[in-house]
Each structure stands twice: as structure tokens, then as C-alpha cells.
mmCIF file of C-alpha atoms and ligand atoms in Angstrom:
data_model
loop_
_atom_site.group_PDB
_atom_site.id
_atom_site.type_symbol
_atom_site.label_atom_id
_atom_site.label_comp_id
_atom_site.label_asym_id
_atom_site.label_seq_id
_atom_site.Cartn_x
_atom_site.Cartn_y
_atom_site.Cartn_z
ATOM 1 C CA UNK A 1 0.114 -0.106 -0.097
ATOM 2 C CA UNK A 2 1.200 3.441 -0.876
ATOM 3 C CA UNK A 3 0.373 6.011 1.387
ATOM 4 C CA UNK A 4 -0.816 9.409 0.693
ATOM 5 C CA UNK A 5 1.168 11.909 2.652
ATOM 6 C CA UNK A 6 -0.194 15.265 1.082
ATOM 7 C CA UNK A 7 -2.716 16.567 -1.432
ATOM 8 C CA UNK A 8 -3.222 19.950 -2.711
ATOM 9 C CA UNK A 9 -5.705 21.152 -5.759
ATOM 10 C CA UNK A 10 -3.434 22.890 -8.298
ATOM 11 C CA UNK A 11 -6.324 23.780 -11.181
ATOM 12 C CA UNK A 12 -10.136 23.166 -11.308
ATOM 13 C CA UNK A 13 -9.563 19.882 -12.079
ATOM 14 C CA UNK A 14 -6.301 18.956 -11.232
ATOM 15 C CA UNK A 15 -4.495 17.751 -8.256
ATOM 16 C CA UNK A 16 -1.145 17.465 -6.563
ATOM 17 C CA UNK A 17 -0.468 13.981 -4.571
ATOM 18 C CA UNK A 18 2.592 13.404 -2.482
ATOM 19 C CA UNK A 19 2.917 9.346 -1.849
ATOM 20 C CA UNK A 20 4.748 7.543 0.302
ATOM 21 C CA UNK A 21 7.284 5.000 -2.178
ATOM 22 C CA UNK A 22 10.569 4.751 -1.175
ATOM 23 C CA UNK A 23 11.436 2.111 -3.558
ATOM 24 C CA UNK A 24 10.094 4.234 -6.788
ATOM 25 C CA UNK A 25 11.698 7.318 -4.971
ATOM 26 C CA UNK A 26 15.409 5.874 -4.874
ATOM 27 C CA UNK A 27 15.460 5.103 -8.763
ATOM 28 C CA UNK A 28 13.230 7.630 -10.420
ATOM 29 C CA UNK A 29 14.625 10.030 -12.732
ATOM 30 C CA UNK A 30 13.573 12.858 -15.294
ATOM 31 C CA UNK A 31 10.868 11.676 -17.895
ATOM 32 C CA UNK A 32 9.849 8.567 -15.972
ATOM 33 C CA UNK A 33 6.318 7.441 -15.252
ATOM 34 C CA UNK A 34 4.417 5.082 -12.929
ATOM 35 C CA UNK A 35 1.282 2.795 -13.285
ATOM 36 C CA UNK A 36 -1.057 3.057 -10.635
ATOM 37 C CA UNK A 37 -4.703 1.350 -9.676
ATOM 38 C CA UNK A 38 -6.794 2.864 -7.613
ATOM 39 C CA UNK A 39 -9.089 0.077 -6.715
ATOM 40 C CA UNK A 40 -8.902 -3.922 -7.479
ATOM 41 C CA UNK A 41 -11.195 -4.269 -9.983
ATOM 42 C CA UNK A 42 -10.167 -0.602 -11.561
ATOM 43 C CA UNK A 43 -8.019 -0.097 -14.434
ATOM 44 C CA UNK A 44 -4.184 0.800 -14.648
ATOM 45 C CA UNK A 45 -3.544 4.555 -15.488
ATOM 46 C CA UNK A 46 0.005 5.729 -16.427
ATOM 47 C CA UNK A 47 1.009 9.335 -14.749
ATOM 48 C CA UNK A 48 4.525 11.437 -14.987
ATOM 49 C CA UNK A 49 6.666 11.135 -11.401
ATOM 50 C CA UNK A 50 7.073 14.813 -11.103
ATOM 51 C CA UNK A 51 9.295 15.026 -7.998
ATOM 52 C CA UNK A 52 11.012 12.939 -5.709
ATOM 53 C CA UNK A 53 13.023 12.771 -2.548
ATOM 54 C CA UNK A 54 15.187 9.720 -2.172
ATOM 55 C CA UNK A 55 16.115 10.646 1.563
ATOM 56 C CA UNK A 56 12.230 11.306 2.665
ATOM 57 C CA UNK A 57 10.922 8.373 0.439
ATOM 58 C CA UNK A 58 8.559 10.077 -1.348
ATOM 59 C CA UNK A 59 7.086 11.066 -5.154
ATOM 60 C CA UNK A 60 4.771 13.769 -6.647
ATOM 61 C CA UNK A 61 2.329 13.248 -9.009
ATOM 62 C CA UNK A 62 -0.097 15.506 -10.610
ATOM 63 C CA UNK A 63 -2.973 14.844 -12.559
ATOM 64 C CA UNK A 64 -6.086 16.368 -14.321
ATOM 65 C CA UNK A 65 -9.769 14.665 -13.635
ATOM 66 C CA UNK A 66 -10.468 13.491 -16.997
ATOM 67 C CA UNK A 67 -12.404 10.159 -16.534
ATOM 68 C CA UNK A 68 -13.136 7.348 -14.052
ATOM 69 C CA UNK A 69 -9.790 6.681 -12.638
ATOM 70 C CA UNK A 70 -8.814 9.879 -12.622
ATOM 71 C CA UNK A 71 -11.829 11.165 -10.651
ATOM 72 C CA UNK A 72 -11.697 7.994 -8.050
ATOM 73 C CA UNK A 73 -8.000 9.156 -7.339
ATOM 74 C CA UNK A 74 -9.114 12.619 -6.711
ATOM 75 C CA UNK A 75 -11.602 11.987 -4.128
ATOM 76 C CA UNK A 76 -8.345 10.071 -2.025
ATOM 77 C CA UNK A 77 -7.825 11.886 0.963
ATOM 78 C CA UNK A 78 -4.419 12.391 2.448
ATOM 79 C CA UNK A 79 -3.800 9.225 5.138
ATOM 80 C CA UNK A 80 -5.598 6.987 2.155
ATOM 81 C CA UNK A 81 -3.525 4.392 0.304
ATOM 82 C CA UNK A 82 -3.338 3.885 -3.138
ATOM 83 C CA UNK A 83 -3.293 -0.069 -3.548
ATOM 84 C CA UNK A 84 -1.161 -0.671 -6.417
ATOM 85 C CA UNK A 85 1.713 1.324 -8.089
ATOM 86 C CA UNK A 86 4.513 0.292 -10.372
ATOM 87 C CA UNK A 87 7.531 2.675 -11.092
ATOM 88 C CA UNK A 88 10.125 3.805 -12.430
ATOM 89 C CA UNK A 89 8.655 2.986 -15.791
ATOM 90 C CA UNK A 90 10.165 4.457 -19.500
ATOM 91 C CA UNK A 91 13.379 5.553 -20.292
ATOM 92 C CA UNK A 92 14.701 8.524 -18.319
ATOM 93 C CA UNK A 93 14.988 11.722 -20.473
ATOM 94 C CA UNK A 94 18.878 12.270 -22.163
ATOM 95 C CA UNK A 95 20.343 15.362 -19.872
ATOM 96 C CA UNK A 96 23.233 16.966 -21.843
ATOM 97 C CA UNK A 97 24.505 20.072 -22.682
ATOM 98 C CA UNK A 98 22.778 21.108 -25.393
ATOM 99 C CA UNK A 99 23.058 24.949 -25.184
ATOM 100 C CA UNK A 100 19.571 26.152 -25.470
ATOM 101 C CA UNK A 101 16.830 24.316 -24.754
ATOM 102 C CA UNK A 102 13.015 25.178 -25.442
ATOM 103 C CA UNK A 103 10.144 23.285 -23.057
ATOM 104 C CA UNK A 104 7.302 23.794 -24.495
ATOM 105 C CA UNK A 105 4.288 22.577 -21.962
ATOM 106 C CA UNK A 106 0.666 22.092 -22.884
ATOM 107 C CA UNK A 107 -1.789 21.740 -20.049
ATOM 108 C CA UNK A 108 -0.768 18.694 -17.577
ATOM 109 C CA UNK A 109 2.432 18.304 -19.987
ATOM 110 C CA UNK A 110 4.027 21.103 -17.699
ATOM 111 C CA UNK A 111 4.085 18.011 -14.949
ATOM 112 C CA UNK A 112 6.363 15.995 -17.318
ATOM 113 C CA UNK A 113 8.305 19.190 -18.496
ATOM 114 C CA UNK A 114 9.008 20.049 -14.755
ATOM 115 C CA UNK A 115 11.680 17.487 -13.869
ATOM 116 C CA UNK A 116 13.310 17.404 -17.357
ATOM 117 C CA UNK A 117 13.670 21.584 -17.399
ATOM 118 C CA UNK A 118 15.309 21.357 -13.609
ATOM 119 C CA UNK A 119 17.717 18.665 -14.967
ATOM 120 C CA UNK A 120 18.831 20.838 -18.016
ATOM 121 C CA UNK A 121 18.902 23.752 -16.531
ATOM 122 C CA UNK A 122 21.267 21.846 -13.481
ATOM 123 C CA UNK A 123 23.596 20.510 -16.319
ATOM 124 C CA UNK A 124 24.228 24.177 -17.440
ATOM 125 C CA UNK A 125 21.903 24.624 -20.318
ATOM 126 C CA UNK A 126 20.005 27.807 -20.877
ATOM 127 C CA UNK A 127 15.924 26.992 -20.465
ATOM 128 C CA UNK A 128 13.363 28.568 -22.372
ATOM 129 C CA UNK A 129 9.825 27.539 -21.324
ATOM 130 C CA UNK A 130 6.694 28.141 -23.165
ATOM 131 C CA UNK A 131 3.605 27.456 -20.588
ATOM 132 C CA UNK A 132 0.306 27.210 -22.389
ATOM 133 C CA UNK A 133 -3.093 26.437 -20.996
ATOM 134 C CA UNK A 134 -6.962 27.120 -22.100
ATOM 135 C CA UNK A 135 -7.367 29.860 -19.426
ATOM 136 C CA UNK A 136 -5.119 30.980 -16.482
ATOM 137 C CA UNK A 137 -6.549 28.823 -13.600
ATOM 138 C CA UNK A 138 -5.362 25.685 -15.632
ATOM 139 C CA UNK A 139 -1.841 27.226 -15.655
ATOM 140 C CA UNK A 140 0.065 24.719 -13.580
ATOM 141 C CA UNK A 141 3.314 24.660 -11.812
ATOM 142 C CA UNK A 142 3.906 28.638 -13.030
ATOM 143 C CA UNK A 143 5.996 29.317 -10.192
ATOM 144 C CA UNK A 144 8.388 26.205 -10.310
ATOM 145 C CA UNK A 145 8.624 26.745 -14.362
ATOM 146 C CA UNK A 146 9.650 30.307 -13.497
ATOM 147 C CA UNK A 147 12.272 29.507 -11.252
ATOM 148 C CA UNK A 148 13.943 27.082 -13.619
ATOM 149 C CA UNK A 149 13.734 28.946 -16.304
ATOM 150 C CA UNK A 150 15.997 31.472 -18.034
ATOM 151 C CA UNK A 151 12.685 32.816 -19.734
ATOM 152 C CA UNK A 152 9.277 32.103 -19.273
ATOM 153 C CA UNK A 153 6.338 32.812 -21.759
ATOM 154 C CA UNK A 154 2.728 32.026 -20.932
ATOM 155 C CA UNK A 155 0.130 31.569 -23.214
ATOM 156 C CA UNK A 156 -3.906 30.968 -22.876
ATOM 157 C CA UNK A 157 -6.216 30.491 -25.447
ATOM 158 C CA UNK A 158 -8.822 33.036 -23.629
ATOM 159 C CA UNK A 159 -6.461 35.500 -23.256
ATOM 160 C CA UNK A 160 -6.912 35.483 -19.521
ATOM 161 C CA UNK A 161 -3.002 35.784 -19.093
ATOM 162 C CA UNK A 162 -0.056 36.099 -20.946
ATOM 163 C CA UNK A 163 -0.129 35.654 -24.888
ATOM 164 C CA UNK A 164 -3.877 35.117 -26.410
ATOM 165 C CA UNK A 165 -3.272 32.151 -28.362
ATOM 166 C CA UNK A 166 -1.229 28.680 -28.340
ATOM 167 C CA UNK A 167 1.781 26.914 -27.046
ATOM 168 C CA UNK A 168 3.149 27.791 -30.859
ATOM 169 C CA UNK A 169 2.319 31.196 -30.689
ATOM 170 C CA UNK A 170 4.535 31.475 -27.554
ATOM 171 C CA UNK A 171 7.228 29.627 -29.312
ATOM 172 C CA UNK A 172 7.059 32.057 -31.980
ATOM 173 C CA UNK A 173 7.698 34.779 -29.844
ATOM 174 C CA UNK A 174 10.854 33.290 -28.276
ATOM 175 C CA UNK A 175 12.310 32.437 -31.601
ATOM 176 C CA UNK A 176 12.317 36.601 -32.443
ATOM 177 C CA UNK A 177 15.220 36.569 -30.302
ATOM 178 C CA UNK A 178 16.689 33.074 -29.825
ATOM 179 C CA UNK A 179 18.103 30.204 -31.159
ATOM 180 C CA UNK A 180 17.273 26.907 -29.786
ATOM 181 C CA UNK A 181 19.095 24.181 -30.128
ATOM 182 C CA UNK A 182 16.866 21.402 -28.939
ATOM 183 C CA UNK A 183 13.126 21.297 -27.948
ATOM 184 C CA UNK A 184 10.706 19.418 -26.072
ATOM 185 C CA UNK A 185 7.167 19.664 -26.493
ATOM 186 C CA UNK A 186 5.122 17.686 -24.068
ATOM 187 C CA UNK A 187 1.021 17.913 -23.695
ATOM 188 C CA UNK A 188 -1.979 16.553 -25.503
ATOM 189 C CA UNK A 189 -1.609 14.691 -28.590
ATOM 190 C CA UNK A 190 -2.989 17.660 -30.829
ATOM 191 C CA UNK A 191 -0.854 20.032 -29.445
ATOM 192 C CA UNK A 192 2.414 18.073 -29.627
ATOM 193 C CA UNK A 193 1.676 17.596 -33.397
ATOM 194 C CA UNK A 194 1.054 21.348 -34.226
ATOM 195 C CA UNK A 195 3.667 22.150 -32.065
ATOM 196 C CA UNK A 196 5.894 20.306 -33.383
ATOM 197 C CA UNK A 197 5.176 21.075 -36.772
ATOM 198 C CA UNK A 198 6.147 24.677 -36.082
ATOM 199 C CA UNK A 199 9.570 23.116 -34.752
ATOM 200 C CA UNK A 200 10.044 21.379 -38.090
ATOM 201 C CA UNK A 201 9.927 24.474 -39.896
ATOM 202 C CA UNK A 202 12.552 26.163 -37.985
ATOM 203 C CA UNK A 203 14.951 22.814 -38.208
ATOM 204 C CA UNK A 204 14.667 22.381 -34.393
ATOM 205 C CA UNK A 205 15.289 19.020 -33.125
ATOM 206 C CA UNK A 206 12.298 18.092 -31.172
ATOM 207 C CA UNK A 207 11.377 15.567 -28.549
ATOM 208 C CA UNK A 208 7.868 14.595 -27.723
ATOM 209 C CA UNK A 209 6.766 12.197 -24.420
ATOM 210 C CA UNK A 210 3.754 10.303 -26.075
ATOM 211 C CA UNK A 211 0.827 9.346 -24.059
ATOM 212 C CA UNK A 212 -1.011 6.780 -25.456
ATOM 213 C CA UNK A 213 -3.144 4.204 -23.493
ATOM 214 C CA UNK A 214 -1.106 1.884 -21.420
ATOM 215 C CA UNK A 215 -2.025 -1.090 -19.444
ATOM 216 C CA UNK A 216 1.018 -3.272 -18.305
ATOM 217 C CA UNK A 217 3.580 -0.709 -18.799
ATOM 218 C CA UNK A 218 6.149 -3.279 -19.490
ATOM 219 C CA UNK A 219 6.046 -3.848 -23.321
ATOM 220 C CA UNK A 220 3.802 -7.154 -22.798
ATOM 221 C CA UNK A 221 0.267 -6.255 -24.038
ATOM 222 C CA UNK A 222 0.965 -3.830 -26.892
ATOM 223 C CA UNK A 223 -1.832 -1.330 -26.336
ATOM 224 C CA UNK A 224 0.966 1.645 -25.960
ATOM 225 C CA UNK A 225 1.907 0.840 -29.827
ATOM 226 C CA UNK A 226 3.025 3.821 -31.727
ATOM 227 C CA UNK A 227 4.470 4.521 -35.143
ATOM 228 C CA UNK A 228 7.573 6.406 -35.219
ATOM 229 C CA UNK A 229 9.643 6.724 -38.768
ATOM 230 C CA UNK A 230 7.686 3.971 -40.268
ATOM 231 C CA UNK A 231 8.586 1.422 -37.385
ATOM 232 C CA UNK A 232 6.512 0.218 -34.695
ATOM 233 C CA UNK A 233 7.444 1.063 -30.882
ATOM 234 C CA UNK A 234 5.869 0.380 -27.649
ATOM 235 C CA UNK A 235 5.878 3.872 -25.613
ATOM 236 C CA UNK A 236 6.093 1.970 -22.195
ATOM 237 C CA UNK A 237 9.511 0.720 -22.851
ATOM 238 C CA UNK A 238 10.902 2.481 -26.043
ATOM 239 C CA UNK A 239 9.692 5.744 -25.136
ATOM 240 C CA UNK A 240 7.531 7.702 -23.335
ATOM 241 C CA UNK A 241 10.031 10.014 -25.550
ATOM 242 C CA UNK A 242 10.367 10.017 -29.454
ATOM 243 C CA UNK A 243 11.364 12.402 -31.842
ATOM 244 C CA UNK A 244 8.681 14.269 -32.487
ATOM 245 C CA UNK A 245 9.425 15.014 -36.350
ATOM 246 C CA UNK A 246 8.888 11.091 -37.203
ATOM 247 C CA UNK A 247 5.549 10.457 -35.421
ATOM 248 C CA UNK A 248 2.540 9.348 -36.989
ATOM 249 C CA UNK A 249 0.188 11.577 -34.900
ATOM 250 C CA UNK A 250 -2.901 10.249 -36.807
ATOM 251 C CA UNK A 251 -2.415 6.881 -35.824
ATOM 252 C CA UNK A 252 -1.712 7.904 -32.181
ATOM 253 C CA UNK A 253 -4.992 10.218 -32.024
ATOM 254 C CA UNK A 254 -6.861 7.774 -33.647
ATOM 255 C CA UNK A 255 -5.755 5.248 -31.155
ATOM 256 C CA UNK A 256 -6.750 7.622 -28.184
ATOM 257 C CA UNK A 257 -10.202 7.590 -29.206
ATOM 258 C CA UNK A 258 -10.803 3.827 -29.570
ATOM 259 C CA UNK A 259 -12.533 3.407 -26.302
ATOM 260 C CA UNK A 260 -14.020 7.063 -26.067
ATOM 261 C CA UNK A 261 -17.614 5.812 -25.710
ATOM 262 C CA UNK A 262 -16.816 3.100 -23.075
ATOM 263 C CA UNK A 263 -14.741 5.731 -21.390
ATOM 264 C CA UNK A 264 -17.564 8.620 -21.371
ATOM 265 C CA UNK A 265 -19.848 5.598 -19.969
ATOM 266 C CA UNK A 266 -17.747 4.492 -17.210
ATOM 267 C CA UNK A 267 -17.227 8.184 -16.136
ATOM 268 C CA UNK A 268 -20.898 8.872 -16.197
ATOM 269 C CA UNK A 269 -21.994 5.816 -14.339
ATOM 270 C CA UNK A 270 -19.205 6.662 -11.200
ATOM 271 C CA UNK A 271 -20.629 10.427 -11.131
ATOM 272 C CA UNK A 272 -24.270 9.063 -10.419
ATOM 273 C CA UNK A 273 -23.156 6.615 -7.941
ATOM 274 C CA UNK A 274 -21.418 9.241 -6.142
HETATM 275 C C1 LIG B 301 3.614 8.015 -20.182
HETATM 276 C C2 LIG B 301 2.305 8.997 -19.622
HETATM 277 C C3 LIG B 301 2.335 9.714 -18.739
HETATM 278 C C4 LIG B 301 1.052 10.807 -18.136
HETATM 279 N N1 LIG B 301 1.387 11.500 -17.272
HETATM 280 C C5 LIG B 301 0.100 12.257 -16.813
HETATM 281 C C6 LIG B 301 0.481 13.177 -15.683
HETATM 282 O O1 LIG B 301 1.266 13.193 -15.263
HETATM 283 N N2 LIG B 301 -0.827 13.953 -15.461
HETATM 284 C C7 LIG B 301 -1.853 13.732 -16.339
HETATM 285 O O2 LIG B 301 -2.961 14.352 -15.635
HETATM 286 N N3 LIG B 301 -2.245 12.582 -16.967
HETATM 287 C C8 LIG B 301 -0.933 11.808 -17.496
HETATM 288 N N4 LIG B 301 -1.011 10.912 -18.412
HETATM 289 C C9 LIG B 301 -2.535 10.504 -19.083
HETATM 290 C C10 LIG B 301 -3.266 9.840 -18.215
HETATM 291 O O3 LIG B 301 -2.893 8.521 -17.973
HETATM 292 C C11 LIG B 301 -4.623 9.669 -18.698
HETATM 293 O O4 LIG B 301 -5.262 10.998 -18.066
HETATM 294 C C12 LIG B 301 -5.763 8.768 -17.522
HETATM 295 O O5 LIG B 301 -5.298 7.497 -18.217
HETATM 296 C C13 LIG B 301 -7.096 8.945 -17.721
HETATM 297 O O6 LIG B 301 -7.633 7.631 -17.089
HETATM 298 P P1 LIG B 301 -9.205 7.800 -16.710
HETATM 299 O O7 LIG B 301 -9.906 6.718 -16.272
HETATM 300 O O8 LIG B 301 -9.335 9.114 -15.612
HETATM 301 O O9 LIG B 301 -9.769 8.622 -17.781
HETATM 302 P P2 LIG B 301 -10.089 7.722 -19.290
HETATM 303 O O10 LIG B 301 -11.584 7.361 -18.915
HETATM 304 O O11 LIG B 301 -9.551 6.591 -19.674
HETATM 305 O O12 LIG B 301 -10.374 8.708 -20.393
HETATM 306 C C14 LIG B 301 -10.924 9.974 -20.483
HETATM 307 C C15 LIG B 301 -10.607 10.839 -21.598
HETATM 308 O O13 LIG B 301 -9.196 11.393 -21.214
HETATM 309 C C16 LIG B 301 -8.353 11.301 -22.325
HETATM 310 N N5 LIG B 301 -7.273 10.006 -22.270
HETATM 311 C C17 LIG B 301 -7.695 9.166 -21.668
HETATM 312 N N6 LIG B 301 -6.029 8.392 -21.795
HETATM 313 C C18 LIG B 301 -5.502 9.362 -22.313
HETATM 314 C C19 LIG B 301 -4.127 9.196 -22.337
HETATM 315 N N7 LIG B 301 -3.338 8.106 -22.437
HETATM 316 N N8 LIG B 301 -3.545 10.428 -22.286
HETATM 317 C C20 LIG B 301 -4.221 11.574 -22.485
HETATM 318 N N9 LIG B 301 -5.692 11.501 -22.689
HETATM 319 C C21 LIG B 301 -6.128 10.544 -22.223
HETATM 320 C C22 LIG B 301 -9.370 10.862 -23.630
HETATM 321 O O14 LIG B 301 -9.935 12.049 -23.915
HETATM 322 C C23 LIG B 301 -10.701 9.991 -23.120
HETATM 323 O O15 LIG B 301 -11.509 9.756 -23.474
HETATM 324 C C24 LIG B 301 0.148 10.318 -19.001
HETATM 325 C C25 LIG B 301 -0.102 9.113 -20.237
HETATM 326 C C26 LIG B 301 0.809 8.785 -20.177
HETATM 327 C C27 LIG B 301 0.969 7.981 -21.329
HETATM 328 S S1 LIG B 302 1.250 -0.629 -21.906
HETATM 329 FE FE1 LIG B 302 1.718 -2.860 -22.708
HETATM 330 S S2 LIG B 302 3.153 -2.728 -23.928
HETATM 331 FE FE2 LIG B 302 3.235 -0.511 -23.301
#
């Protein structure tokens, strides 16, 4: 059992949870994730490991309520336990001295960007971050990303804070005055698709962290199958990071919709029961 040590609401549907998980904290690295289950009959969902303390034996996750399992997770309180959790999973990010690294974070993509940006800064890179959300209440980790970035640009779809527009508009702003050596683009698949089309136009090598549906997280079930550069990979063991400019985005987007009707039914039914 993994005890919830702390819980904080960070956006209208977003939560940060600190979990006691000394073994996971021992080996967690930026770019990695875990898979958890909220109940014995529940599904397993992947979430990024945002932060950890090896000495205090905890890890932090941040998630947005979008369906049944994230809803049930959001209802757990401090002192409750998560019954099942496995991690760290996936390959860690390649933290090297690139020069100038741009982080393009959309919505809850900021949860995955934060540990990578921190590590890149520590390595001596210049860090430029664009943080985007639909409106100002949905911006997460703004304070933390400001601290870890040489430049932070905010974008909101409705113009309630920063530039009115999308992350790719923040990228255009940066490109007026900066040369980017590598970009990390993390967020909803559709945001990663369109933002990385922009970086391709400017010949900026770009890494994305893919978010297909996952079940086991160990390369056994095939549910996280993605196509990159014409080859099939399992995002849980071969990724989750890939070259953005080689990803078959249409396949990823269509696979994310496979269970849309069932997901909607499950969410509606759990809301009715509560
Ligand atoms: C490696 C990895 C790391 C992730 N890290 C985070 C994180 O740190 N924070 C966070 O909030 N989410 C993260 N996700 C997405 C998260 O796993 C899904 O939001 C979650 O599985 C939804 O479960 P659910 O039962 O609540 O909703 P579901 O009923 O499964 O889905 C409801 C709706 O959410 C969307 N959705 C479902 N699965 C995914 C998915 N894998 N990616 C994106 N959208 C999805 C779809 O629109 C779907 O219709 C990550 C995904 C991956 C693969
Ligand atoms: S989640 Fe099963 S193979 Fe990746």
C-alpha cells in the first residue's frame, strides 16, 4: 500500500499528490512515469513522476480529472492509500549540455516538463519555457517553471494571462530573439502534433513524450503501440520520448479515441453513483 502524504488542488480539475513510495523514489529520473490502480477491479493508468525525494522516500504526481480513474484518484484523501503502484517506468530523458533548450508545455504536459527542465538547467543549459493552458486557472507549475527557466512565456487560449493563443504562438515569440538547439514538447497529442510542425519549419530537433493508452507498462500488452519513422514501438518500454518529427500523429490520435464511448459511459456511471 502506498500512503498519500499530501494532497493539493492545483487547478479546477487538477491535483498534486505526494505518495510514500521509497523504492520508486530511490531510482526515479526525469522523464519517467508510474502506473497505478485505485481499486482492485480498477484499470491501471500511467502518470508522470513529477518530483521525488530519495532521502524522505516520497514521490509527487500531478493529474487532471478526465475520466473514471482520475476521478476516483482525486477523491482519495491524505492518509488513504493507493493499492497498487509500479515504477519508475520508461526511459529517462537524455540530460546533456545542448546549449539552449526550449520546453513547450501544454496543460498537464507541464507536469512532465518540470523535472526535465530542472535537470537541463542543472546541467548548464539555457532554459526557455512556454507554458500554455486554456485559461489562467488551468496554468500549473507556473511558479516552479519560472524559477527553473531563463525565460518563461505564458499563453492562454482565452487571453486571460500572457499571450492570447497557443503554445506554438509562444514559440514564435521566442524565435524572434533566440536560437534553440533542442525543444521538448509535451502536452495533449494534438498540441504536440501542431507545435512540432512549427519546430520542423525552423529545423529545431524536437522530442515529444507520447501518451498512448497503457495497460501493463512493461512491453507485454501492445496497447501503447505507436509508429515512429515507419517503425512500430511500444511507448512504455521504447519511450515515452520520441523524435517528434517522425511520429505518426494521426495513428496516435485515432488510437487514443478507440475507447471513447466506453470511457464516457464509465465516467458518467461513476458520477451517478456518488
Ligand atoms: C507516460 C504517460 C504519462 C502521463 N502522465 C500524466 C500526468 O502526469 N498527468 C495527467 O493528468 N495525465 C497523464 N497521462 C494521461 C493519463 O494517463 C490519462 O489522463 C488517464 O489514463 C485517464 O484515465 P481516466 O480513467 O481518468 O480517463 P479515461 O476514461 O481513460 O479517459 C477519459 C478521456 O481522457 C483522455 N485520455 C485517456 N487516456 C489518455 C492518455 N493516455 N493520454 C491523454 N489523454 C487520455 C481521452 O480524451 C479520454 O476520452 C499520462 C499518460 C502517459 C501515457
Ligand atoms: S503498456 Fe503494454 S506494451 Fe506498453
